[in-house]
Amino acid sequence: ETGVTQSPTHLIKTRGQQVTLRCSSQSGHNTVSWYQQALGQGPQFIFQYYREEENGRGNFPPRFSGLQFPNYSSELNVNALELDDSALYLCASSLVPGFQETQYFGPGTRLLVL
Amino acid sequence: RKEVEQDPGPFNVPEGATVAFNCTYSNSASQSFFWYRQDCRKEPKLLMSVYSSGNEDGRFTAQLNRASQYISLLIRDSKLSDSATYLCVVNMNSNSGYALNFGKGTSLLVTP
């Protein structure tokens, strides 16, 4: 196992609600990235946090926001949920940001928006 | 055009067969390249990094051609346990930071 944990494992919400997903990075890793994986697609990059600062962002609207805490755990918040937000949300941790740094994925949170 | 494109699949092969997956990427500024494996309803796991000189790990061989912006993965002597989705992944520094760009994945089913 990678040592990256995520909670909750499954979640059901309705349109318009807000959701918070949590991720604990592997020990010693100060970089966390979040990805969205829709059914039948590859993961899509949402954003990355390094030492509590956003270090890059993909093509997602502002209602997707995040935080990283001093212990390097992280949260993904999604406001005003839409049906298309139904997906597997993955977080990945790495030692530092960088091209050759391996990103280790957690088991994901499955979100269903009704 | 998607940044990373893979063979559509699925690939159904018998045990012991050799199978090859191909992948192309659009951004010549891409810096590092990987193959990840994803089992059904699980998280992606790093299979191997891909280098210009090519690299091999047991039955798996990965190749990178920067001039053609092409990546390949060869699996020899397929096992039932190789059944999974194989994701071609490219990492480049951009406004997105050090984001992994994933292909859609190619599904492999190895049959007895």
PDB file of C-alpha atoms in Angstrom:
ATOM      1  CA  GLU A   1       0.000   0.000   0.000  1.00  0.00           C
ATOM      2  CA  THR A   2       1.081   3.580  -0.701  1.00  0.00           C
ATOM      3  CA  GLY A   3       0.308   5.018   2.737  1.00  0.00           C
ATOM      4  CA  VAL A   4      -1.984   7.631   1.172  1.00  0.00           C
ATOM      5  CA  THR A   5      -5.434   7.555   2.730  1.00  0.00           C
ATOM      6  CA  GLN A   6      -8.653   9.232   1.668  1.00  0.00           C
ATOM      7  CA  SER A   7     -12.011   9.722   3.307  1.00  0.00           C
ATOM      8  CA  PRO A   8     -14.801   9.055   2.882  1.00  0.00           C
ATOM      9  CA  THR A   9     -14.639   6.084   0.521  1.00  0.00           C
ATOM     10  CA  HIS A  10     -18.102   6.725  -0.925  1.00  0.00           C
ATOM     11  CA  LEU A  11     -20.432   9.694  -0.852  1.00  0.00           C
ATOM     12  CA  ILE A  12     -23.860  10.511  -2.282  1.00  0.00           C
ATOM     13  CA  LYS A  13     -24.933  14.142  -2.636  1.00  0.00           C
ATOM     14  CA  THR A  14     -27.623  16.049  -4.500  1.00  0.00           C
ATOM     15  CA  ARG A  15     -27.204  18.823  -7.029  1.00  0.00           C
ATOM     16  CA  GLY A  16     -26.364  22.181  -5.490  1.00  0.00           C
ATOM     17  CA  GLN A  17     -24.861  20.739  -2.316  1.00  0.00           C
ATOM     18  CA  GLN A  18     -21.280  21.161  -1.175  1.00  0.00           C
ATOM     19  CA  VAL A  19     -18.784  18.388  -0.430  1.00  0.00           C
ATOM     20  CA  THR A  20     -15.414  18.122   1.319  1.00  0.00           C
ATOM     21  CA  LEU A  21     -13.040  15.263   0.576  1.00  0.00           C
ATOM     22  CA  ARG A  22      -9.950  14.549   2.672  1.00  0.00           C
ATOM     23  CA  CYS A  23      -6.526  13.124   1.979  1.00  0.00           C
ATOM     24  CA  SER A  24      -3.588  12.187   4.197  1.00  0.00           C
ATOM     25  CA  SER A  25      -0.303  12.075   2.352  1.00  0.00           C
ATOM     26  CA  GLN A  26       2.417   9.513   2.743  1.00  0.00           C
ATOM     27  CA  SER A  27       4.790  10.223   5.608  1.00  0.00           C
ATOM     28  CA  GLY A  28       7.464  12.727   4.587  1.00  0.00           C
ATOM     29  CA  HIS A  29       5.611  13.888   1.462  1.00  0.00           C
ATOM     30  CA  ASN A  30       4.862  17.607   1.290  1.00  0.00           C
ATOM     31  CA  THR A  31       3.099  17.682  -2.087  1.00  0.00           C
ATOM     32  CA  VAL A  32      -0.479  16.622  -2.733  1.00  0.00           C
ATOM     33  CA  SER A  33      -2.258  16.571  -6.089  1.00  0.00           C
ATOM     34  CA  TRP A  34      -5.955  15.988  -6.716  1.00  0.00           C
ATOM     35  CA  TYR A  35      -7.446  14.304  -9.776  1.00  0.00           C
ATOM     36  CA  GLN A  36     -10.966  13.625 -11.023  1.00  0.00           C
ATOM     37  CA  GLN A  37     -11.620  10.383 -12.883  1.00  0.00           C
ATOM     38  CA  ALA A  38     -14.956  10.072 -14.656  1.00  0.00           C
ATOM     39  CA  LEU A  39     -16.158   6.626 -15.700  1.00  0.00           C
ATOM     40  CA  GLY A  40     -14.186   5.313 -18.652  1.00  0.00           C
ATOM     41  CA  GLN A  41     -11.721   8.210 -18.632  1.00  0.00           C
ATOM     42  CA  GLY A  42      -8.222   8.773 -17.376  1.00  0.00           C
ATOM     43  CA  PRO A  43      -7.708  10.937 -14.289  1.00  0.00           C
ATOM     44  CA  GLN A  44      -7.838  14.701 -14.900  1.00  0.00           C
ATOM     45  CA  PHE A  45      -5.634  17.042 -12.869  1.00  0.00           C
ATOM     46  CA  ILE A  46      -7.531  19.440 -10.597  1.00  0.00           C
ATOM     47  CA  PHE A  47      -4.746  21.145  -8.597  1.00  0.00           C
ATOM     48  CA  GLN A  48      -1.577  20.580  -6.628  1.00  0.00           C
ATOM     49  CA  TYR A  49      -0.494  21.861  -3.205  1.00  0.00           C
ATOM     50  CA  TYR A  50       3.086  22.215  -2.023  1.00  0.00           C
ATOM     51  CA  ARG A  51       3.852  23.354   1.504  1.00  0.00           C
ATOM     52  CA  GLU A  52       0.321  24.717   1.981  1.00  0.00           C
ATOM     53  CA  GLU A  53       0.332  26.794  -1.235  1.00  0.00           C
ATOM     54  CA  GLU A  54      -1.414  26.016  -4.519  1.00  0.00           C
ATOM     55  CA  ASN A  55       1.331  25.022  -6.949  1.00  0.00           C
ATOM     56  CA  GLY A  56      -0.670  24.570 -10.128  1.00  0.00           C
ATOM     57  CA  ARG A  57      -4.225  24.176 -11.311  1.00  0.00           C
ATOM     58  CA  GLY A  58      -5.918  22.310 -14.122  1.00  0.00           C
ATOM     59  CA  ASN A  59      -8.941  23.324 -16.146  1.00  0.00           C
ATOM     60  CA  PHE A  60     -11.538  23.200 -13.370  1.00  0.00           C
ATOM     61  CA  PRO A  61     -13.916  26.001 -12.329  1.00  0.00           C
ATOM     62  CA  PRO A  62     -13.397  28.020  -9.118  1.00  0.00           C
ATOM     63  CA  ARG A  63     -16.082  26.041  -7.302  1.00  0.00           C
ATOM     64  CA  PHE A  64     -13.354  23.398  -6.945  1.00  0.00           C
ATOM     65  CA  SER A  65     -11.094  24.617  -4.171  1.00  0.00           C
ATOM     66  CA  GLY A  66      -8.561  23.114  -1.846  1.00  0.00           C
ATOM     67  CA  LEU A  67      -6.429  23.447   1.226  1.00  0.00           C
ATOM     68  CA  GLN A  68      -3.275  21.921   2.534  1.00  0.00           C
ATOM     69  CA  PHE A  69      -2.569  21.833   6.248  1.00  0.00           C
ATOM     70  CA  PRO A  70       0.737  22.101   8.154  1.00  0.00           C
ATOM     71  CA  ASN A  71       0.868  18.298   8.463  1.00  0.00           C
ATOM     72  CA  TYR A  72       0.527  18.205   4.627  1.00  0.00           C
ATOM     73  CA  SER A  73      -2.885  16.564   4.643  1.00  0.00           C
ATOM     74  CA  SER A  74      -5.284  18.148   2.199  1.00  0.00           C
ATOM     75  CA  GLU A  75      -8.924  18.848   1.468  1.00  0.00           C
ATOM     76  CA  LEU A  76     -10.812  19.187  -1.785  1.00  0.00           C
ATOM     77  CA  ASN A  77     -13.999  21.236  -1.609  1.00  0.00           C
ATOM     78  CA  VAL A  78     -16.602  21.327  -4.342  1.00  0.00           C
ATOM     79  CA  ASN A  79     -19.449  23.834  -4.160  1.00  0.00           C
ATOM     80  CA  ALA A  80     -22.723  23.868  -6.075  1.00  0.00           C
ATOM     81  CA  LEU A  81     -22.418  20.230  -7.105  1.00  0.00           C
ATOM     82  CA  GLU A  82     -23.461  19.285 -10.636  1.00  0.00           C
ATOM     83  CA  LEU A  83     -24.415  15.873 -11.989  1.00  0.00           C
ATOM     84  CA  ASP A  84     -21.173  15.786 -14.010  1.00  0.00           C
ATOM     85  CA  ASP A  85     -19.166  16.006 -10.792  1.00  0.00           C
ATOM     86  CA  SER A  86     -19.979  12.329 -10.219  1.00  0.00           C
ATOM     87  CA  ALA A  87     -16.584  10.649 -10.405  1.00  0.00           C
ATOM     88  CA  LEU A  88     -13.750   9.003  -8.528  1.00  0.00           C
ATOM     89  CA  TYR A  89     -11.640  11.651  -6.800  1.00  0.00           C
ATOM     90  CA  LEU A  90      -8.043  10.652  -6.313  1.00  0.00           C
ATOM     91  CA  CYS A  91      -5.344  12.319  -4.340  1.00  0.00           C
ATOM     92  CA  ALA A  92      -1.677  11.609  -4.867  1.00  0.00           C
ATOM     93  CA  SER A  93       1.291  12.541  -2.743  1.00  0.00           C
ATOM     94  CA  SER A  94       4.921  12.989  -3.683  1.00  0.00           C
ATOM     95  CA  LEU A  95       8.072  13.895  -1.830  1.00  0.00           C
ATOM     96  CA  VAL A  96       8.350  17.241  -3.636  1.00  0.00           C
ATOM     97  CA  PRO A  97       6.962  18.681  -6.883  1.00  0.00           C
ATOM     98  CA  GLY A  98       9.046  17.657  -9.850  1.00  0.00           C
ATOM     99  CA  PHE A  99       9.145  15.895 -13.190  1.00  0.00           C
ATOM    100  CA  GLN A 100      10.597  12.644 -11.987  1.00  0.00           C
ATOM    101  CA  GLU A 101       8.842  12.507  -8.654  1.00  0.00           C
ATOM    102  CA  THR A 102       6.604   9.486  -8.350  1.00  0.00           C
ATOM    103  CA  GLN A 103       3.084  10.347  -7.328  1.00  0.00           C
ATOM    104  CA  TYR A 104       1.500   7.757  -5.039  1.00  0.00           C
ATOM    105  CA  PHE A 105      -2.259   7.534  -5.236  1.00  0.00           C
ATOM    106  CA  GLY A 106      -4.761   6.950  -2.496  1.00  0.00           C
ATOM    107  CA  PRO A 107      -7.741   4.609  -2.970  1.00  0.00           C
ATOM    108  CA  GLY A 108     -10.039   7.465  -3.957  1.00  0.00           C
ATOM    109  CA  THR A 109     -13.449   8.763  -2.963  1.00  0.00           C
ATOM    110  CA  ARG A 110     -16.398   7.810  -5.151  1.00  0.00           C
ATOM    111  CA  LEU A 111     -18.825  10.703  -5.379  1.00  0.00           C
ATOM    112  CA  LEU A 112     -22.302  10.302  -6.804  1.00  0.00           C
ATOM    113  CA  VAL A 113     -24.353  13.438  -7.417  1.00  0.00           C
ATOM    114  CA  LEU A 114     -28.089  12.894  -7.860  1.00  0.00           C
TER     115      LEU A 114
ATOM    116  CA  ARG B   1      -6.871  17.305 -29.439  1.00  0.00           C
ATOM    117  CA  LYS B   2      -6.125  15.491 -26.178  1.00  0.00           C
ATOM    118  CA  GLU B   3      -2.603  15.865 -24.839  1.00  0.00           C
ATOM    119  CA  VAL B   4      -2.121  12.123 -24.439  1.00  0.00           C
ATOM    120  CA  GLU B   5      -3.761   9.616 -26.755  1.00  0.00           C
ATOM    121  CA  GLN B   6      -3.727   5.847 -26.496  1.00  0.00           C
ATOM    122  CA  ASP B   7      -4.914   2.858 -28.506  1.00  0.00           C
ATOM    123  CA  PRO B   8      -8.643   2.546 -27.872  1.00  0.00           C
ATOM    124  CA  GLY B   9      -8.567  -1.163 -26.912  1.00  0.00           C
ATOM    125  CA  PRO B  10      -9.818  -3.359 -25.421  1.00  0.00           C
ATOM    126  CA  PHE B  11      -7.121  -5.946 -26.018  1.00  0.00           C
ATOM    127  CA  ASN B  12      -8.147  -9.558 -25.439  1.00  0.00           C
ATOM    128  CA  VAL B  13      -5.142 -11.899 -25.556  1.00  0.00           C
ATOM    129  CA  PRO B  14      -4.453 -15.495 -24.499  1.00  0.00           C
ATOM    130  CA  GLU B  15      -2.032 -16.291 -21.710  1.00  0.00           C
ATOM    131  CA  GLY B  16       1.539 -16.300 -22.951  1.00  0.00           C
ATOM    132  CA  ALA B  17       0.917 -13.811 -25.741  1.00  0.00           C
ATOM    133  CA  THR B  18       2.935 -10.673 -26.353  1.00  0.00           C
ATOM    134  CA  VAL B  19       0.945  -7.438 -26.461  1.00  0.00           C
ATOM    135  CA  ALA B  20       2.003  -3.886 -27.267  1.00  0.00           C
ATOM    136  CA  PHE B  21       0.369  -0.612 -26.314  1.00  0.00           C
ATOM    137  CA  ASN B  22       1.093   2.679 -28.038  1.00  0.00           C
ATOM    138  CA  CYS B  23       0.655   6.238 -26.918  1.00  0.00           C
ATOM    139  CA  THR B  24       1.300   9.664 -28.443  1.00  0.00           C
ATOM    140  CA  TYR B  25       1.594  13.020 -26.701  1.00  0.00           C
ATOM    141  CA  SER B  26       1.080  16.453 -28.195  1.00  0.00           C
ATOM    142  CA  ASN B  27       3.317  18.734 -26.138  1.00  0.00           C
ATOM    143  CA  SER B  28       6.990  18.611 -27.082  1.00  0.00           C
ATOM    144  CA  ALA B  29       7.845  20.320 -23.766  1.00  0.00           C
ATOM    145  CA  SER B  30       6.818  17.184 -21.875  1.00  0.00           C
ATOM    146  CA  GLN B  31       9.586  16.146 -19.530  1.00  0.00           C
ATOM    147  CA  SER B  32       8.834  12.746 -18.058  1.00  0.00           C
ATOM    148  CA  PHE B  33       6.826   9.746 -19.029  1.00  0.00           C
ATOM    149  CA  PHE B  34       5.253   6.844 -17.209  1.00  0.00           C
ATOM    150  CA  TRP B  35       3.003   3.846 -17.530  1.00  0.00           C
ATOM    151  CA  TYR B  36       0.511   3.357 -14.714  1.00  0.00           C
ATOM    152  CA  ARG B  37      -1.654   0.319 -14.163  1.00  0.00           C
ATOM    153  CA  GLN B  38      -5.192   0.580 -12.828  1.00  0.00           C
ATOM    154  CA  ASP B  39      -7.186  -2.419 -11.681  1.00  0.00           C
ATOM    155  CA  CYS B  40     -10.970  -2.287 -11.741  1.00  0.00           C
ATOM    156  CA  ARG B  41     -12.300   0.180  -9.141  1.00  0.00           C
ATOM    157  CA  LYS B  42      -8.804   0.753  -7.713  1.00  0.00           C
ATOM    158  CA  GLU B  43      -6.316   3.588  -7.795  1.00  0.00           C
ATOM    159  CA  PRO B  44      -3.617   3.916 -10.482  1.00  0.00           C
ATOM    160  CA  LYS B  45      -0.251   2.450  -9.542  1.00  0.00           C
ATOM    161  CA  LEU B  46       3.070   3.226 -11.165  1.00  0.00           C
ATOM    162  CA  LEU B  47       4.157   0.383 -13.443  1.00  0.00           C
ATOM    163  CA  MET B  48       7.324   1.958 -14.776  1.00  0.00           C
ATOM    164  CA  SER B  49       8.953   5.184 -15.828  1.00  0.00           C
ATOM    165  CA  VAL B  50       9.932   5.530 -19.477  1.00  0.00           C
ATOM    166  CA  TYR B  51      13.321   6.790 -20.600  1.00  0.00           C
ATOM    167  CA  SER B  52      14.698   7.715 -24.011  1.00  0.00           C
ATOM    168  CA  SER B  53      17.135   4.823 -23.822  1.00  0.00           C
ATOM    169  CA  GLY B  54      14.287   2.421 -23.222  1.00  0.00           C
ATOM    170  CA  ASN B  55      13.915   0.380 -20.100  1.00  0.00           C
ATOM    171  CA  GLU B  56      12.917  -3.116 -19.142  1.00  0.00           C
ATOM    172  CA  ASP B  57      11.469  -4.577 -15.968  1.00  0.00           C
ATOM    173  CA  GLY B  58      11.020  -8.314 -16.214  1.00  0.00           C
ATOM    174  CA  ARG B  59       8.372  -9.017 -18.847  1.00  0.00           C
ATOM    175  CA  PHE B  60       7.693  -5.311 -19.399  1.00  0.00           C
ATOM    176  CA  THR B  61       9.597  -3.070 -21.808  1.00  0.00           C
ATOM    177  CA  ALA B  62       8.920   0.624 -22.314  1.00  0.00           C
ATOM    178  CA  GLN B  63      10.231   2.809 -25.120  1.00  0.00           C
ATOM    179  CA  LEU B  64      10.169   6.556 -25.727  1.00  0.00           C
ATOM    180  CA  ASN B  65      10.696   8.316 -29.050  1.00  0.00           C
ATOM    181  CA  ARG B  66      10.902  12.053 -28.373  1.00  0.00           C
ATOM    182  CA  ALA B  67      11.179  12.978 -32.053  1.00  0.00           C
ATOM    183  CA  SER B  68       7.901  11.228 -32.844  1.00  0.00           C
ATOM    184  CA  GLN B  69       6.366  12.007 -29.422  1.00  0.00           C
ATOM    185  CA  TYR B  70       5.532   8.347 -29.061  1.00  0.00           C
ATOM    186  CA  ILE B  71       5.626   5.981 -26.079  1.00  0.00           C
ATOM    187  CA  SER B  72       5.154   2.233 -26.083  1.00  0.00           C
ATOM    188  CA  LEU B  73       4.736  -0.601 -23.607  1.00  0.00           C
ATOM    189  CA  LEU B  74       5.427  -4.218 -24.498  1.00  0.00           C
ATOM    190  CA  ILE B  75       4.260  -7.066 -22.277  1.00  0.00           C
ATOM    191  CA  ARG B  76       5.754 -10.464 -22.991  1.00  0.00           C
ATOM    192  CA  ASP B  77       4.403 -13.827 -21.796  1.00  0.00           C
ATOM    193  CA  SER B  78       1.109 -12.321 -20.606  1.00  0.00           C
ATOM    194  CA  LYS B  79      -0.304 -13.581 -17.312  1.00  0.00           C
ATOM    195  CA  LEU B  80      -3.919 -13.604 -16.164  1.00  0.00           C
ATOM    196  CA  SER B  81      -2.853 -11.120 -13.473  1.00  0.00           C
ATOM    197  CA  ASP B  82      -1.825  -8.605 -16.164  1.00  0.00           C
ATOM    198  CA  SER B  83      -5.517  -7.956 -16.867  1.00  0.00           C
ATOM    199  CA  ALA B  84      -6.019  -4.279 -16.049  1.00  0.00           C
ATOM    200  CA  THR B  85      -6.215  -0.834 -17.646  1.00  0.00           C
ATOM    201  CA  TYR B  86      -2.865   0.630 -18.670  1.00  0.00           C
ATOM    202  CA  LEU B  87      -2.567   4.397 -18.512  1.00  0.00           C
ATOM    203  CA  CYS B  88       0.009   6.350 -20.476  1.00  0.00           C
ATOM    204  CA  VAL B  89       1.102   9.378 -18.450  1.00  0.00           C
ATOM    205  CA  VAL B  90       3.106  12.473 -19.303  1.00  0.00           C
ATOM    206  CA  ASN B  91       4.448  15.051 -16.825  1.00  0.00           C
ATOM    207  CA  MET B  92       5.292  18.571 -17.902  1.00  0.00           C
ATOM    208  CA  ASN B  93       5.757  21.821 -16.067  1.00  0.00           C
ATOM    209  CA  SER B  94       3.242  24.418 -17.157  1.00  0.00           C
ATOM    210  CA  ASN B  95       0.681  26.711 -15.609  1.00  0.00           C
ATOM    211  CA  SER B  96      -0.626  23.456 -14.171  1.00  0.00           C
ATOM    212  CA  GLY B  97       2.523  22.892 -12.155  1.00  0.00           C
ATOM    213  CA  TYR B  98       3.929  19.384 -12.236  1.00  0.00           C
ATOM    214  CA  ALA B  99       0.670  17.783 -13.291  1.00  0.00           C
ATOM    215  CA  LEU B 100       0.372  14.254 -14.564  1.00  0.00           C
ATOM    216  CA  ASN B 101      -1.508  14.154 -17.864  1.00  0.00           C
ATOM    217  CA  PHE B 102      -3.195  10.801 -18.315  1.00  0.00           C
ATOM    218  CA  GLY B 103      -4.396   9.093 -21.450  1.00  0.00           C
ATOM    219  CA  LYS B 104      -7.812   7.499 -21.423  1.00  0.00           C
ATOM    220  CA  GLY B 105      -6.282   4.094 -20.782  1.00  0.00           C
ATOM    221  CA  THR B 106      -6.231   0.833 -22.676  1.00  0.00           C
ATOM    222  CA  SER B 107      -7.988  -2.178 -21.247  1.00  0.00           C
ATOM    223  CA  LEU B 108      -6.197  -5.533 -21.347  1.00  0.00           C
ATOM    224  CA  LEU B 109      -7.912  -8.851 -20.705  1.00  0.00           C
ATOM    225  CA  VAL B 110      -5.710 -11.931 -20.610  1.00  0.00           C
ATOM    226  CA  THR B 111      -7.700 -15.129 -21.016  1.00  0.00           C
ATOM    227  CA  PRO B 112      -6.804 -18.738 -20.105  1.00  0.00           C
TER     228      PRO B 112
END
